[in-house]
Short mmCIF file of C-alpha atoms in Angstrom, two decimals:
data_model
loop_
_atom_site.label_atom_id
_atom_site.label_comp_id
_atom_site.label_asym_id
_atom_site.label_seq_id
_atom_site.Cartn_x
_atom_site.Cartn_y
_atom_site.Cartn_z
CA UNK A 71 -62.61 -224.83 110.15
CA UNK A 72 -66.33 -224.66 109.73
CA UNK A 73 -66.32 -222.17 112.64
CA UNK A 74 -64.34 -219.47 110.68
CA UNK A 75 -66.88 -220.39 107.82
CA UNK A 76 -70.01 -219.78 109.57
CA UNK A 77 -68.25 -216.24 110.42
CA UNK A 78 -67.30 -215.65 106.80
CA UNK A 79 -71.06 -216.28 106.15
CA UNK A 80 -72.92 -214.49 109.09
CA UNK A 81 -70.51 -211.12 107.67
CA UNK A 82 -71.92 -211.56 104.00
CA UNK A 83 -75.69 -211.79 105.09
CA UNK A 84 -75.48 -208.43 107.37
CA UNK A 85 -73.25 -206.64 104.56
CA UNK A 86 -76.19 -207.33 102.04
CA UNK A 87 -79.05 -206.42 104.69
CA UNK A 88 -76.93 -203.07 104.66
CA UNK A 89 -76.89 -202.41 101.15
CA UNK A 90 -80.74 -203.50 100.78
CA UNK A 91 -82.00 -200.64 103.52
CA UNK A 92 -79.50 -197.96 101.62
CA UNK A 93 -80.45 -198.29 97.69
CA UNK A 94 -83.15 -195.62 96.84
CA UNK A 95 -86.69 -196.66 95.52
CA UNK A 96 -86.77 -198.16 92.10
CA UNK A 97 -86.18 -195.91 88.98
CA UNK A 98 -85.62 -192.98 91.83
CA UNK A 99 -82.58 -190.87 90.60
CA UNK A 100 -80.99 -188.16 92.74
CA UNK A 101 -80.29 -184.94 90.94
CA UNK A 102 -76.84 -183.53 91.72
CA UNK A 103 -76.66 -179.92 91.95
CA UNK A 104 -73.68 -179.65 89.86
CA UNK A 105 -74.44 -178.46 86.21
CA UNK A 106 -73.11 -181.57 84.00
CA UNK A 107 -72.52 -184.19 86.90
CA UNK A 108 -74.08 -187.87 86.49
CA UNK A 109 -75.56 -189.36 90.01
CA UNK A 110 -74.03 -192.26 90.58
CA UNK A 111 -77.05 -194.05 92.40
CA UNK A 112 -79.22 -194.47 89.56
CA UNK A 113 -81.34 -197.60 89.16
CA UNK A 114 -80.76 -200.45 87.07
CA UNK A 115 -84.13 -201.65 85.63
CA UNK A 116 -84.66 -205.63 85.88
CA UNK A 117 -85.02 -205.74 82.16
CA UNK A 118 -81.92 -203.58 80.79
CA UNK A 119 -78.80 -205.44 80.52
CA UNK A 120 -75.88 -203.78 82.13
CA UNK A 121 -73.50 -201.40 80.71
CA UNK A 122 -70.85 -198.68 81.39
CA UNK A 123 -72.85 -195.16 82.43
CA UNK A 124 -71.97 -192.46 79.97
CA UNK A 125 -68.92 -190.02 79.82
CA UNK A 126 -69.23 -186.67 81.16
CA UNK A 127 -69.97 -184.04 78.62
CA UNK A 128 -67.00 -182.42 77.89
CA UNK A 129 -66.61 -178.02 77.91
CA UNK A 130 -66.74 -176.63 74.43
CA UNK A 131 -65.01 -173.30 73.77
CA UNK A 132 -67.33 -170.92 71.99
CA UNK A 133 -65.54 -170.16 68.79
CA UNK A 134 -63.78 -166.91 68.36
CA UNK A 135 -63.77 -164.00 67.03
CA UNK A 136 -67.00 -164.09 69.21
CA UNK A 137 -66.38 -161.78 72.26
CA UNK A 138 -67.64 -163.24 75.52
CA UNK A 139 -67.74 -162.34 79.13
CA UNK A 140 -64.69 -164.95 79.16
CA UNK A 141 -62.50 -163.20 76.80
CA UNK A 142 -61.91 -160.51 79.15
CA UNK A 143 -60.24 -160.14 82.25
CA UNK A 144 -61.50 -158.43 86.08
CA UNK A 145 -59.55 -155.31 87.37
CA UNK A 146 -61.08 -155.02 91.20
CA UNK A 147 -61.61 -151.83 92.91
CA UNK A 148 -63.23 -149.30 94.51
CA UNK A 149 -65.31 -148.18 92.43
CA UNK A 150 -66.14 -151.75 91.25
CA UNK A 151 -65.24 -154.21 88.54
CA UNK A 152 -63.76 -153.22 85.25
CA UNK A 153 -63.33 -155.03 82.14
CA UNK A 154 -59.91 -155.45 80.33
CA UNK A 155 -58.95 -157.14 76.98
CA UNK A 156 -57.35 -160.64 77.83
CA UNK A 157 -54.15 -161.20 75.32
CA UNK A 158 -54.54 -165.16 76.17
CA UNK A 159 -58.06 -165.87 75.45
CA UNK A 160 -57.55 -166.72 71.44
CA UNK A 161 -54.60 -169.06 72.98
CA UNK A 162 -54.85 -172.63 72.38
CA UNK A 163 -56.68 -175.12 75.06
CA UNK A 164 -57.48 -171.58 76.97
CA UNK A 165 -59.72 -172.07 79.79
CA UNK A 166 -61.67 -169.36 80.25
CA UNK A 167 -62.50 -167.77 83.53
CA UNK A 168 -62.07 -164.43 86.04
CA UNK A 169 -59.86 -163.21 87.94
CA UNK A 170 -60.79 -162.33 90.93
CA UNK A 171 -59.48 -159.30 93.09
CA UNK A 172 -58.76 -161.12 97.00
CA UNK A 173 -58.84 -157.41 98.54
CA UNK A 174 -62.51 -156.55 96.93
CA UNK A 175 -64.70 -155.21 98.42
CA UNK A 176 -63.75 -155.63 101.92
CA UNK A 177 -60.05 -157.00 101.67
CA UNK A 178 -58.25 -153.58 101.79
CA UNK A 179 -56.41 -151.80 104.64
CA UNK A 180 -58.51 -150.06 106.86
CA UNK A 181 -56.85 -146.63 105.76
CA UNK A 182 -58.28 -147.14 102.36
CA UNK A 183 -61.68 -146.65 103.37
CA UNK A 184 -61.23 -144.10 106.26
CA UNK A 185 -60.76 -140.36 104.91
CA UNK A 186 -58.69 -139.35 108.35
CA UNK A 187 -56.44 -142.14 108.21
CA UNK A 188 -55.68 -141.03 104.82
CA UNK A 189 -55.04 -137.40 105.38
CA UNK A 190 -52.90 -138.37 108.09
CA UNK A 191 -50.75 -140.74 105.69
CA UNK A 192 -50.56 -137.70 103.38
CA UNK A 193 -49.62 -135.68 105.71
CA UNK A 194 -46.71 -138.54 107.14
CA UNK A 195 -45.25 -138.33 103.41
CA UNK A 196 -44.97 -134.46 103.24
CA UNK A 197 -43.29 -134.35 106.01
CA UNK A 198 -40.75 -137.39 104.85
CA UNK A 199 -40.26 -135.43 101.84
CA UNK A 200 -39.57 -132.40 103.36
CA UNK A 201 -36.72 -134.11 105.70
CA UNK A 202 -35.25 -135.78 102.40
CA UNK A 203 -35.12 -132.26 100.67
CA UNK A 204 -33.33 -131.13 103.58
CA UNK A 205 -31.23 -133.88 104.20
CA UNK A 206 -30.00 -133.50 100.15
CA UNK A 207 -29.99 -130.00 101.06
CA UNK A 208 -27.17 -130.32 103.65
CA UNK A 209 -25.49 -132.97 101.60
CA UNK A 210 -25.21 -130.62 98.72
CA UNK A 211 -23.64 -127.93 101.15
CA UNK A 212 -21.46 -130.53 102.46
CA UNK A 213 -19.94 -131.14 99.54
CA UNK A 214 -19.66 -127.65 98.04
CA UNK A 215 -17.67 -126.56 100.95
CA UNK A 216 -15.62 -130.20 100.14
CA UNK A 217 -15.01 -128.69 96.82
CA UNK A 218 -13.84 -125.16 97.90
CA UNK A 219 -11.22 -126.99 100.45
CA UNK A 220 -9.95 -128.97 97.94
CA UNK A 221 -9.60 -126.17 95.62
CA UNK A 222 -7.17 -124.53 98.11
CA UNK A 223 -4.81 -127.37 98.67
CA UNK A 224 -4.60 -127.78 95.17
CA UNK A 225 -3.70 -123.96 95.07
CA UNK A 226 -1.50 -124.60 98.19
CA UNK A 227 0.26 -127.43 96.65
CA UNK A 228 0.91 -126.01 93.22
CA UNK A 229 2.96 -123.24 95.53
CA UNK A 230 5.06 -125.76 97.45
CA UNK A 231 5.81 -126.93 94.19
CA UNK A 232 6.83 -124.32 92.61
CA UNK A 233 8.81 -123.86 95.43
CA UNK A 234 10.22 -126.83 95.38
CA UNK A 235 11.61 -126.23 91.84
CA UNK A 236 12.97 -122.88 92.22
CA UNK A 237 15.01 -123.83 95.53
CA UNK A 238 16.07 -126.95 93.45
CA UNK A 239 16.77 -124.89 90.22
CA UNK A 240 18.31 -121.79 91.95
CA UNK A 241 21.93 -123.16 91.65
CA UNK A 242 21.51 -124.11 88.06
CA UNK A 243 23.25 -121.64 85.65
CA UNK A 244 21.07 -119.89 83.19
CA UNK A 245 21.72 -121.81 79.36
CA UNK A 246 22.00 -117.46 78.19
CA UNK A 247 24.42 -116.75 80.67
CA UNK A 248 26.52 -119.94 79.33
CA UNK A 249 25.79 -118.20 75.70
CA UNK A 250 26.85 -115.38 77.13
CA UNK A 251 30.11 -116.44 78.64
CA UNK A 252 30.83 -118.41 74.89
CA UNK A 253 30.38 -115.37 72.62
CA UNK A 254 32.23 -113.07 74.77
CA UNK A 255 35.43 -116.40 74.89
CA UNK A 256 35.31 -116.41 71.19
CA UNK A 257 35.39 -112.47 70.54
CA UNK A 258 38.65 -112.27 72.60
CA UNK A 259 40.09 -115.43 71.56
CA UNK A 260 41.15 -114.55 68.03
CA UNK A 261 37.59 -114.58 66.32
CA UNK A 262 36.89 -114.81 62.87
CA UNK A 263 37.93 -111.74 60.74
CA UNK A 264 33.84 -111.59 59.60
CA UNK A 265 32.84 -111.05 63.20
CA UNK A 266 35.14 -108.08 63.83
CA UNK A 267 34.46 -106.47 60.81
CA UNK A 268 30.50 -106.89 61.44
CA UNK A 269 30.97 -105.20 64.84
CA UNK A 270 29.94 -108.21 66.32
CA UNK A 271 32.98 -109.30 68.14
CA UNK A 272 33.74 -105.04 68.98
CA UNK A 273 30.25 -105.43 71.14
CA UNK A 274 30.55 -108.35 72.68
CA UNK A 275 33.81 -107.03 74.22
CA UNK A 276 32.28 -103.77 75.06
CA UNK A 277 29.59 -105.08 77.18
CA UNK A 278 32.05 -107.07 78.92
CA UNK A 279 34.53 -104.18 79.54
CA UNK A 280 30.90 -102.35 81.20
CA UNK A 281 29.83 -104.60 83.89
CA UNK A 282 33.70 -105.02 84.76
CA UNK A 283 33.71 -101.40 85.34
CA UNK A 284 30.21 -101.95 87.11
CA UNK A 285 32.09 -104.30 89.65
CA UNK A 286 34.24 -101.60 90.77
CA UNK A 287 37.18 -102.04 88.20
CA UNK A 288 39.32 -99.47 87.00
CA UNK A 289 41.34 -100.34 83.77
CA UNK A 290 45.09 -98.82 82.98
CA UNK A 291 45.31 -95.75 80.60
CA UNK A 292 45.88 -97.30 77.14
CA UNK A 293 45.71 -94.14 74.70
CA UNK A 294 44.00 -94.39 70.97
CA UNK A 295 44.76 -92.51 67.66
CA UNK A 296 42.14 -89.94 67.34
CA UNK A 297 42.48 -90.98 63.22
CA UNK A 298 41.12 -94.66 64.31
CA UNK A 299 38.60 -93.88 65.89
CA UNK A 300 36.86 -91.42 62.40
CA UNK A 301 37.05 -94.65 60.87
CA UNK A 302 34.81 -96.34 63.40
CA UNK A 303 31.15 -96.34 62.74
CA UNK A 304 28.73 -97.08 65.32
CA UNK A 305 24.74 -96.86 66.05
CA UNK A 306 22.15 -96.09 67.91
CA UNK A 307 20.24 -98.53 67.37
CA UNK A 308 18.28 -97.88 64.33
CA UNK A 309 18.22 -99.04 60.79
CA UNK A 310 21.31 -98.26 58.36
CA UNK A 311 24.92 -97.36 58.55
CA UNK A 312 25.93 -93.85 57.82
CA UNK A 313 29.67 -95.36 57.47
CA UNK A 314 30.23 -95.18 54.24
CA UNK A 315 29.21 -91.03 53.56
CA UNK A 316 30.49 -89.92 56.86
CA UNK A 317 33.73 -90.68 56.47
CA UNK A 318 34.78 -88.98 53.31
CA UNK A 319 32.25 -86.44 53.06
CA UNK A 320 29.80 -88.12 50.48
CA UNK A 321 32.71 -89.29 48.10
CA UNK A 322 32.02 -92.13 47.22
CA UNK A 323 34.76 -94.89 45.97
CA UNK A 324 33.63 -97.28 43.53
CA UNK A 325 35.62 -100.51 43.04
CA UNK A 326 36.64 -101.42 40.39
CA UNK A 327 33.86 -104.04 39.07
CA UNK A 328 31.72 -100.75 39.13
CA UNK A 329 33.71 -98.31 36.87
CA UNK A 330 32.76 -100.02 33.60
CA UNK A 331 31.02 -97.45 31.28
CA UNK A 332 27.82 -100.04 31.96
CA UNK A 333 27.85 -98.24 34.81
CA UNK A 334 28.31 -95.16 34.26
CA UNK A 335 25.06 -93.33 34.22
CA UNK A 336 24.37 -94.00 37.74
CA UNK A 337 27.59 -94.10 38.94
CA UNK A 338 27.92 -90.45 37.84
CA UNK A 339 24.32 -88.87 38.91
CA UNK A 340 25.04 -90.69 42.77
CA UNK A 341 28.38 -89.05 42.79
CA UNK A 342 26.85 -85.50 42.21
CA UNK A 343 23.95 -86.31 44.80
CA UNK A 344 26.15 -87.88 47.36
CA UNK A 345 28.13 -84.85 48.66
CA UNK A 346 24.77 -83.24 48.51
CA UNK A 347 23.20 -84.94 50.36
CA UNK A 348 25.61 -84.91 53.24
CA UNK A 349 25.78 -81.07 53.24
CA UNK A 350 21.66 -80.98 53.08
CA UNK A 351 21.98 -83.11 56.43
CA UNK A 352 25.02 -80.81 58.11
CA UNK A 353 22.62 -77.69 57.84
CA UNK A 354 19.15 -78.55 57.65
CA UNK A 355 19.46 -82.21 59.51
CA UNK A 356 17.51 -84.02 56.69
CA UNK A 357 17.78 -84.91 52.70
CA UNK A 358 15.61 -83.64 50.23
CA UNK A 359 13.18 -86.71 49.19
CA UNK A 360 13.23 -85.88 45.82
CA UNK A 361 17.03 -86.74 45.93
CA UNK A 362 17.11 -89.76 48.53
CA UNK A 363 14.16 -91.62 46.23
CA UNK A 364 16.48 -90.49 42.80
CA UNK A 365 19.43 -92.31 44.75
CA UNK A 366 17.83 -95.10 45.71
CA UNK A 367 16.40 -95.75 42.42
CA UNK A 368 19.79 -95.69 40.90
CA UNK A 369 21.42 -98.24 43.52
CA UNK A 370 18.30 -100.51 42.32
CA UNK A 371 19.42 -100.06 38.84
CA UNK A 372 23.45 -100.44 39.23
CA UNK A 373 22.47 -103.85 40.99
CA UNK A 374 20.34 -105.19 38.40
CA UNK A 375 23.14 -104.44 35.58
CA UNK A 376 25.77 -106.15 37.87
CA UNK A 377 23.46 -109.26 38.06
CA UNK A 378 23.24 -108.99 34.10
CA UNK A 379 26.86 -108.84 33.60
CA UNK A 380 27.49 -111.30 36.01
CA UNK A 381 29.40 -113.24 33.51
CA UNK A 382 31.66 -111.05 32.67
CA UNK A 383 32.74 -110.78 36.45
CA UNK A 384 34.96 -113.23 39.20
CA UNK A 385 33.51 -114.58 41.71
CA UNK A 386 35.64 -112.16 43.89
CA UNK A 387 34.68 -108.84 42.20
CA UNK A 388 30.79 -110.08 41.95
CA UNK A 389 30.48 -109.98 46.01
CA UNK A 390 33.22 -106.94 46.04
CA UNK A 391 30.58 -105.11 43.59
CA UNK A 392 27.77 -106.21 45.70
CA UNK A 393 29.24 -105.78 49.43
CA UNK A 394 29.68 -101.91 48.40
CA UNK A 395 25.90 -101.28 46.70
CA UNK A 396 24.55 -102.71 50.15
CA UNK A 397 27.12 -100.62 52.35
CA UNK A 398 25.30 -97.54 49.76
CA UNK A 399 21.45 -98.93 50.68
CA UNK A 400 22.42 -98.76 54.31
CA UNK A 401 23.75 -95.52 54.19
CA UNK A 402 20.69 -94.41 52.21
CA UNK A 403 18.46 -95.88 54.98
CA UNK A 404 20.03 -94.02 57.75
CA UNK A 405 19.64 -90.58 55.95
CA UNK A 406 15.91 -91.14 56.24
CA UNK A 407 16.52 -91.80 60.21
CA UNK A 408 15.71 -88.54 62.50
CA UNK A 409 18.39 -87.56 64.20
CA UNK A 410 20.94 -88.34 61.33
CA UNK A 411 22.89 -85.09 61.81
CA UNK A 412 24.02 -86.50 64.90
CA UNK A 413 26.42 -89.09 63.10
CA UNK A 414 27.80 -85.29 61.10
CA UNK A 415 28.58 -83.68 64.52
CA UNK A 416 30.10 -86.39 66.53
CA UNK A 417 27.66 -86.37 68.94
CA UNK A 418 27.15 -90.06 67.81
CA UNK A 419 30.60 -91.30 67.19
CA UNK A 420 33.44 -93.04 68.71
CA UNK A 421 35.37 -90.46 70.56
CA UNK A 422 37.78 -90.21 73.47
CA UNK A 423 41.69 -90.92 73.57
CA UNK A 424 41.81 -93.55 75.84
CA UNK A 425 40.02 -97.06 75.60
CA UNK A 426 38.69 -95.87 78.84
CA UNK A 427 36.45 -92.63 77.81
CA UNK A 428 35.74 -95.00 74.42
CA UNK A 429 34.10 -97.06 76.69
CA UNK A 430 32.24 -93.83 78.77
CA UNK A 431 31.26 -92.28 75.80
CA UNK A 432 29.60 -95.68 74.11
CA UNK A 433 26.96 -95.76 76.40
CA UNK A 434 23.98 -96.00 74.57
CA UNK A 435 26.03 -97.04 70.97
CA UNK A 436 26.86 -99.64 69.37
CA UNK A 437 29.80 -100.41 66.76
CA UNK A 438 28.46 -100.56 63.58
CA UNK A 439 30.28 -102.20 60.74
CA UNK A 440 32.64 -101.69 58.86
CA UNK A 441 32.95 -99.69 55.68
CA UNK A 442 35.14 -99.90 52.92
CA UNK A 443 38.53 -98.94 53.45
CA UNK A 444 38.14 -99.05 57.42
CA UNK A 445 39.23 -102.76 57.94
CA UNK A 446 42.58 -102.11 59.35
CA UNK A 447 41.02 -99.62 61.90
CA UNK A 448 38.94 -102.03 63.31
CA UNK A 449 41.33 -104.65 63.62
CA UNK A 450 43.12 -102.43 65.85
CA UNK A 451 40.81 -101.02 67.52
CA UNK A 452 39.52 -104.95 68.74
CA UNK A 453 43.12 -105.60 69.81
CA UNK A 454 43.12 -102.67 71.93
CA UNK A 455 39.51 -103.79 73.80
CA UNK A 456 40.93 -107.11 74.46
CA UNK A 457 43.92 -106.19 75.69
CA UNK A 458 42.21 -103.50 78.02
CA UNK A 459 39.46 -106.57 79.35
CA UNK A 460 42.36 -108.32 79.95
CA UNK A 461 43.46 -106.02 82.67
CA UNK A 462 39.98 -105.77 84.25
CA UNK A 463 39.45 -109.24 84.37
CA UNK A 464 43.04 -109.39 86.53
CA UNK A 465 41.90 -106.75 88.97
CA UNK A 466 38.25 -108.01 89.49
CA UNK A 467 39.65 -111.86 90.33
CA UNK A 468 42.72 -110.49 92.54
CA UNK A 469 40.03 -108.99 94.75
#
């Protein structure tokens, strides 16, 4: 025990003897070269008592809006430093300070500062760019000629497919051929009195009858009465029916609604220019206009007195009355067709004795219909056509 003191004591003694050669002369003070900084080694006098050594003196920010060397910022380069506005410097508890450029003045690449090295990197990117322009270049080619192959299989395809539909449509029947087939069923299975009277049944047969014959069928030898057939009217085509003046001549035959003495101005100045008019068309192959527009104007005026007097008529002698002023408008309109004389000579007519030269001499005609008084005739005359169908339609299936 009084060993490990005399150690304890022999340490204190040398640890003061230490301190004693270290501490400075009295009221020396060492000056530290930091701006602000308080040496720690000052001296204590004997006669001051002792007391904490004073704070640091703390930074002050120079008020604002004064503009300092702090408010801005550094841009390095080579040309030197370069002053900038700094957005943070009014910012609360801002510090200010530079900032510093680590690559100024001699942190760049070398190639900054020699001139060859530089032409040489210009020179490195021209010719990158060049081989990117030409690489787009063939990329744009590339798919041009992508675009122009494509075009043709589309075109290709859209062939096949059409193609396709035809070879898969060719055995489907055409929806006017079924139409067809229907109209020509009804006119020879006992149509409507309306449609043979219209000529519409008479031509639907007719056509028939033709591309039977076309097939190589010959039909039997049923004869006609010559009379008949001047009560048949047909067409070439155009506008009107000559029906009603070719068959007597340009007498006309009012019904009965017309004969009233309402009537009879007009009734009486169209028969006197009727007959005319027919034998103006047998030698000179035309009407006088003077006497066509006269005619016309009267038809105009016999239909508005029949609409007046409408009253005073049945319902059966109304459309009787009308049916036979339009029959007289459509004969009108065909005198004002060229060629008219044509219907006079019998060059346009239905001719022949047999259903067979009917048929020849149709070619090119139509039936037109009926007139008043001709009814019966063509109600015979579509009897006859079926019957003579018939017959063709036998011969073209035994074959």
């Amino acid at each position: 025990m009084l060993t490990l003191v005399k150690r304890l004591g022999v340490t204190v003694l040398a640890a003061v003897g230490v301190l004693a050669v270290g501490v400075p002369p009295a009221d020396a003070q060492v000056q530290s070269n930091a701006p602000g900084a308080v040496n720690p080694f000052f001296r204590i006098p004997s006669n001051m008592p002792l007391a904490a050594p004073p704070a640091p003196t703390p930074f002050v920010t120079p008020p604002f809006p004064t503009a300092t060397l702090s408010s801005f910022g550094y841009i390095g380069g080579l040309g030197g430093a370069t002053l900038y506005s700094n957005p943070y410097a009014a910012s609360p508890g801002y510090v200010p300070g530079y900032y510093t450029n680590p690559y100024f003045p001699w942190g760049y690449p070398y190639y900054m500062n020699d001139p060859f090295s530089g032409y040489l990197t210009g020179a490195a990117q021209v010719i990158s760019a060049q081989a990117q322009f030409m690489s787009t270049r063939a990329q744009t080619d590339l798919l041009r000629e992508q675009y122009r192959q494509m075009r043709i299989d589309t075109h290709r395809r859209i062939l096949e497919e059409w193609q396709y539909e035809r070879n898969l449509l060719a055995n489907v029947p055409d929806p006017r051929d079924i139409e067809r087939k229907f109209a020509t069923h009804r006119a020879l299975n006992d149509p409507p009195l309306t449609e043979i009277l219209s000529g519409e049944s008479l031509n639907r047969i007719l056509v028939n009858i033709q591309e039977l014959e076309r097939k190589g069928a010959t039909g039997p030898t049923m004869p006609l009465d010559e009379d008949l057939l001047k009560q048949i009217n047909v067409t070439n085509g155009e506008r009107g029916n000559i029906g009603l003046l070719r068959t007597s001549g340009g007498r006309l035959s009012w019904p009965l609604p017309l004969q009233g003495p309402t009537f009879d101005e007009e009734r009486k100045r169209l028969d006197q220019f009727a007959p005319e008019a027919v034998k103006q068309v047998e030698f000179n192959g035309q009407v006088n206009p003077k006497i066509l527009e006269q005619m016309r104007a009267d038809v105009n005026a016999l239909g508005r007195k029949l609409n007046e007097n409408i009253r005073e008529l049945t319902p059966t002698q109304y459309v009787e009355a009308r049916r036979y002023l339009s029959q007289l408008e459509d004969a009108l309109t065909a005198l004002e067709q060229p060629g008219v004389q044509n219907y006079f000579s019998g060059k346009w007519g239905a001719r022949g004795k047999t259903v067979g030269e009917l048929v020849k001499n149709m070619a090119g005609l139509r039936f037109a219909p009926a007139t008043q008084g001709t009814e019966a005739a063509y109600r015979a005359l579509h009897q006859a056509l079926t019957a003579y169908n018939m017959a063709l339609e036998q011969q073209v299936a035994q074959k």
